[in-house]
């Protein structure tokens, strides 16, 4: 089937917890629910996000776009992509 | 003093020859000769003719005139224009000058070269739109908030409007500072012979362009003696300019120490070079008992009074300020020790006389012949003051 | 695999925003949940996607929270006085017409103290992109009422509720003569990016309003919750209506938000009008910054010829490379 042959994009989320101010936008608006708020505190006393489902990241970069702090970005994860393509 | 080379004026902007024109038009011609190619203006009596002249001349000279929505916008567009790489000017009168004060502070702190001519009329407020005054002299010096320095020149004739417009641009480039031409309605509307020299005889100071590598440009250096070179937007230096107190990179640095550093520099870059900036004209100062200190149109009225006083046997000298800011402190201090009195006629309630008093520091009498806006002095009033002072 | 937390220095270098931000000034001063930062990212994204020469982009801001944008972005950037970003940008653009000038400022700055400049730049169709971050309040000074604060909303200077009528910014921009007008909420990050891309690729006065949360002041004073609550409001009550009549897009307190591209029309820009007019009236003697129309024409023709030659060379190359890769392997 056509769609079965489409490669799934994979991304790797990079977070700088110390720039985060805990607004939660990335967690709430991640379309594949990759992130969650951590229980821990950063240096400013906010709860930064952490990755809970890394494999689900589809590299859409919406967290990067919506983060008001420039504290999160996504890199394309080529290894993962190839692994899922061959699977 | 920052030594700067001059080049001959661009002949496109120089309308060489003998003309019969008024001071306002001569200002526009001076600006064009100095290489000004961007003028943002707003109509206000009695200055509008300068904007009109520039608007008429600029399409064939390679310049751009824009009539902005108000004087605040005009002055602000100049700072944008200067960082866009042009030599820039506007012209106004008291009410517009008041509106420009906000921007003048921004130009002072960002060390942006620009020229503003104030064709003075009677104030306060709308005052006397069509009648002369010299009431904005202190406003030129202190008008915007905070501590800073500017340079202000005062022409006494249409010819000097032309000459000083060029000098104003040159000084603004050398010191990266707003320079004001504090003329008045009478000189602005007075028609006289104005001789515009050939382009190669007009010496123009070009902008000191930064020559170093990209990424290392620093818009400021706080030496108190000289200024950093400039760049223009679009050349890849990715610089930042702010009205906040800033460091040498131009980034906000909101501390007491940095404010002290910046403000001292703004003041000392002018004060430490004051002797080379200041121009005065003297006549018969040696051995005089009384010196008449004046500037602009009033100096031409004062000559009549001085001539009559001399005919009556009084020893009267003349000191005409061409540069009013920075003030010729040293000269007045020396003079005050040698004369009986300094007589200061001016078309205001007594503004520059305060500076004279400060510098004379009680060494001689200082007589204010003040006369508020609307008309030039009656020479007899100045004569009477000279006679009284000579006693 | 999972998220890694690189050290701060690495993060500053590797962050895709590094080429757009003065990273040495990060983190910024904006509050938790403030929408300004994400609009900056959208702008950077649009500039990147458009392949614009970043050296030819200038950003001008006024005063206030959004006014700080100029200080953070790595372009030729100017943080001016309150309300004066537009006249400053006008001077900059006219002095160096090859620049793309973006005015990035807030609702109080652009529409209260700077309102007159806004309408006149729109009237002239000055070639500027004006991005207004509208958070309905003066943030930097502590939550006072602005010309966009909805009627009945609480502000520190309307502590018993606002009894004034706000501006509807798209209507104002449209009426004043803006040739491109769009509105988004900060939740529409991709639409904002697309709108900015579109505006950067056109000439004339473009205006993009972005409704953003001010969590510390507007949200708090009006008991509207935090940033997430504001986003939820945008999610529930914003409705994309491209081409909507700008007379119908006003915003009531927590009311419906019409978003979308409302206006996109062509009109000569100020500089186009100047050049065309003087070329007609004055002829070949007309020049702007030292260039007469024949000189400019020759220059443009040379540029076009060079571009055509480059395209031809590119085309040959692309054709050659594309051939084996055509259609890829998946479909086969």
JSON list of C-alpha atoms in Angstrom, two decimals, chain A residues 2 5 12-17 19 21 23-25 28-29 44 46 51 54 60-62 64-73 80, chain C residues 1 3-6 8 11-12 14-16 21 23 26 28 30 32-34 37-38 41 186-187 189-190 213 227-228 231-232 330-331:
[
{"chain": "A", "resi": 2, "resn": "UNK", "atom": "CA", "xyz": [1.23, 3.48, -0.83]},
{"chain": "A", "resi": 5, "resn": "UNK", "atom": "CA", "xyz": [5.85, 2.75, 2.18]},
{"chain": "A", "resi": 12, "resn": "UNK", "atom": "CA", "xyz": [15.46, 14.13, 18.56]},
{"chain": "A", "resi": 13, "resn": "UNK", "atom": "CA", "xyz": [14.34, 16.77, 21.05]},
{"chain": "A", "resi": 14, "resn": "UNK", "atom": "CA", "xyz": [17.05, 18.89, 22.62]},
{"chain": "A", "resi": 15, "resn": "UNK", "atom": "CA", "xyz": [16.05, 20.86, 25.71]},
{"chain": "A", "resi": 16, "resn": "UNK", "atom": "CA", "xyz": [17.95, 23.45, 27.67]},
{"chain": "A", "resi": 17, "resn": "UNK", "atom": "CA", "xyz": [16.18, 23.08, 31.01]},
{"chain": "A", "resi": 19, "resn": "UNK", "atom": "CA", "xyz": [16.28, 28.53, 29.85]},
{"chain": "A", "resi": 21, "resn": "UNK", "atom": "CA", "xyz": [10.20, 29.08, 32.26]},
{"chain": "A", "resi": 23, "resn": "UNK", "atom": "CA", "xyz": [4.89, 27.62, 30.33]},
{"chain": "A", "resi": 24, "resn": "UNK", "atom": "CA", "xyz": [4.04, 24.10, 29.19]},
{"chain": "A", "resi": 25, "resn": "UNK", "atom": "CA", "xyz": [3.25, 24.99, 25.56]},
{"chain": "A", "resi": 28, "resn": "UNK", "atom": "CA", "xyz": [0.49, 20.62, 25.57]},
{"chain": "A", "resi": 29, "resn": "UNK", "atom": "CA", "xyz": [0.86, 21.19, 21.83]},
{"chain": "A", "resi": 44, "resn": "UNK", "atom": "CA", "xyz": [15.08, 29.36, 38.14]},
{"chain": "A", "resi": 46, "resn": "UNK", "atom": "CA", "xyz": [10.50, 26.12, 37.06]},
{"chain": "A", "resi": 51, "resn": "UNK", "atom": "CA", "xyz": [11.01, 13.52, 26.94]},
{"chain": "A", "resi": 54, "resn": "UNK", "atom": "CA", "xyz": [11.29, 9.73, 22.26]},
{"chain": "A", "resi": 60, "resn": "UNK", "atom": "CA", "xyz": [7.56, 18.40, 13.19]},
{"chain": "A", "resi": 61, "resn": "UNK", "atom": "CA", "xyz": [9.43, 21.02, 15.23]},
{"chain": "A", "resi": 62, "resn": "UNK", "atom": "CA", "xyz": [6.25, 22.56, 16.57]},
{"chain": "A", "resi": 64, "resn": "UNK", "atom": "CA", "xyz": [10.67, 24.58, 18.64]},
{"chain": "A", "resi": 65, "resn": "UNK", "atom": "CA", "xyz": [8.31, 27.06, 16.99]},
{"chain": "A", "resi": 66, "resn": "UNK", "atom": "CA", "xyz": [5.97, 27.54, 19.95]},
{"chain": "A", "resi": 67, "resn": "UNK", "atom": "CA", "xyz": [8.61, 27.72, 22.71]},
{"chain": "A", "resi": 68, "resn": "UNK", "atom": "CA", "xyz": [8.84, 31.38, 23.72]},
{"chain": "A", "resi": 69, "resn": "UNK", "atom": "CA", "xyz": [12.24, 30.83, 25.30]},
{"chain": "A", "resi": 70, "resn": "UNK", "atom": "CA", "xyz": [14.23, 29.37, 22.36]},
{"chain": "A", "resi": 71, "resn": "UNK", "atom": "CA", "xyz": [14.93, 26.60, 24.90]},
{"chain": "A", "resi": 72, "resn": "UNK", "atom": "CA", "xyz": [14.00, 23.57, 22.84]},
{"chain": "A", "resi": 73, "resn": "UNK", "atom": "CA", "xyz": [14.84, 22.37, 19.37]},
{"chain": "A", "resi": 80, "resn": "UNK", "atom": "CA", "xyz": [15.87, 6.18, 13.69]},
{"chain": "C", "resi": 1, "resn": "UNK", "atom": "CA", "xyz": [17.65, 8.75, 21.74]},
{"chain": "C", "resi": 3, "resn": "UNK", "atom": "CA", "xyz": [16.27, 14.26, 25.09]},
{"chain": "C", "resi": 4, "resn": "UNK", "atom": "CA", "xyz": [19.72, 15.19, 26.08]},
{"chain": "C", "resi": 5, "resn": "UNK", "atom": "CA", "xyz": [20.67, 18.32, 27.90]},
{"chain": "C", "resi": 6, "resn": "UNK", "atom": "CA", "xyz": [23.82, 19.66, 26.30]},
{"chain": "C", "resi": 8, "resn": "UNK", "atom": "CA", "xyz": [24.75, 25.80, 27.93]},
{"chain": "C", "resi": 11, "resn": "UNK", "atom": "CA", "xyz": [23.15, 24.73, 23.28]},
{"chain": "C", "resi": 12, "resn": "UNK", "atom": "CA", "xyz": [23.85, 28.33, 22.27]},
{"chain": "C", "resi": 14, "resn": "UNK", "atom": "CA", "xyz": [23.80, 24.30, 18.09]},
{"chain": "C", "resi": 15, "resn": "UNK", "atom": "CA", "xyz": [20.37, 25.90, 18.53]},
{"chain": "C", "resi": 16, "resn": "UNK", "atom": "CA", "xyz": [18.91, 26.52, 15.05]},
{"chain": "C", "resi": 21, "resn": "UNK", "atom": "CA", "xyz": [19.64, 35.62, 17.76]},
{"chain": "C", "resi": 23, "resn": "UNK", "atom": "CA", "xyz": [22.83, 34.27, 21.75]},
{"chain": "C", "resi": 26, "resn": "UNK", "atom": "CA", "xyz": [20.00, 34.83, 26.08]},
{"chain": "C", "resi": 28, "resn": "UNK", "atom": "CA", "xyz": [15.70, 36.92, 27.45]},
{"chain": "C", "resi": 30, "resn": "UNK", "atom": "CA", "xyz": [10.18, 38.02, 28.80]},
{"chain": "C", "resi": 32, "resn": "UNK", "atom": "CA", "xyz": [6.81, 32.73, 31.47]},
{"chain": "C", "resi": 33, "resn": "UNK", "atom": "CA", "xyz": [4.15, 32.11, 28.83]},
{"chain": "C", "resi": 34, "resn": "UNK", "atom": "CA", "xyz": [4.71, 35.43, 27.05]},
{"chain": "C", "resi": 37, "resn": "UNK", "atom": "CA", "xyz": [9.45, 34.74, 21.76]},
{"chain": "C", "resi": 38, "resn": "UNK", "atom": "CA", "xyz": [7.50, 32.39, 19.56]},
{"chain": "C", "resi": 41, "resn": "UNK", "atom": "CA", "xyz": [10.95, 32.20, 16.05]},
{"chain": "C", "resi": 186, "resn": "UNK", "atom": "CA", "xyz": [0.31, 33.02, 18.91]},
{"chain": "C", "resi": 187, "resn": "UNK", "atom": "CA", "xyz": [-1.06, 29.48, 18.84]},
{"chain": "C", "resi": 189, "resn": "UNK", "atom": "CA", "xyz": [2.73, 29.56, 14.88]},
{"chain": "C", "resi": 190, "resn": "UNK", "atom": "CA", "xyz": [2.79, 28.01, 11.42]},
{"chain": "C", "resi": 213, "resn": "UNK", "atom": "CA", "xyz": [-0.84, 36.19, 26.04]},
{"chain": "C", "resi": 227, "resn": "UNK", "atom": "CA", "xyz": [-0.50, 31.02, 29.17]},
{"chain": "C", "resi": 228, "resn": "UNK", "atom": "CA", "xyz": [-2.05, 27.61, 28.56]},
{"chain": "C", "resi": 231, "resn": "UNK", "atom": "CA", "xyz": [-3.86, 29.32, 24.23]},
{"chain": "C", "resi": 232, "resn": "UNK", "atom": "CA", "xyz": [-7.00, 27.36, 25.01]},
{"chain": "C", "resi": 330, "resn": "UNK", "atom": "CA", "xyz": [9.67, 3.84, -3.03]},
{"chain": "C", "resi": 331, "resn": "UNK", "atom": "CA", "xyz": [7.11, 3.98, -5.80]}
]
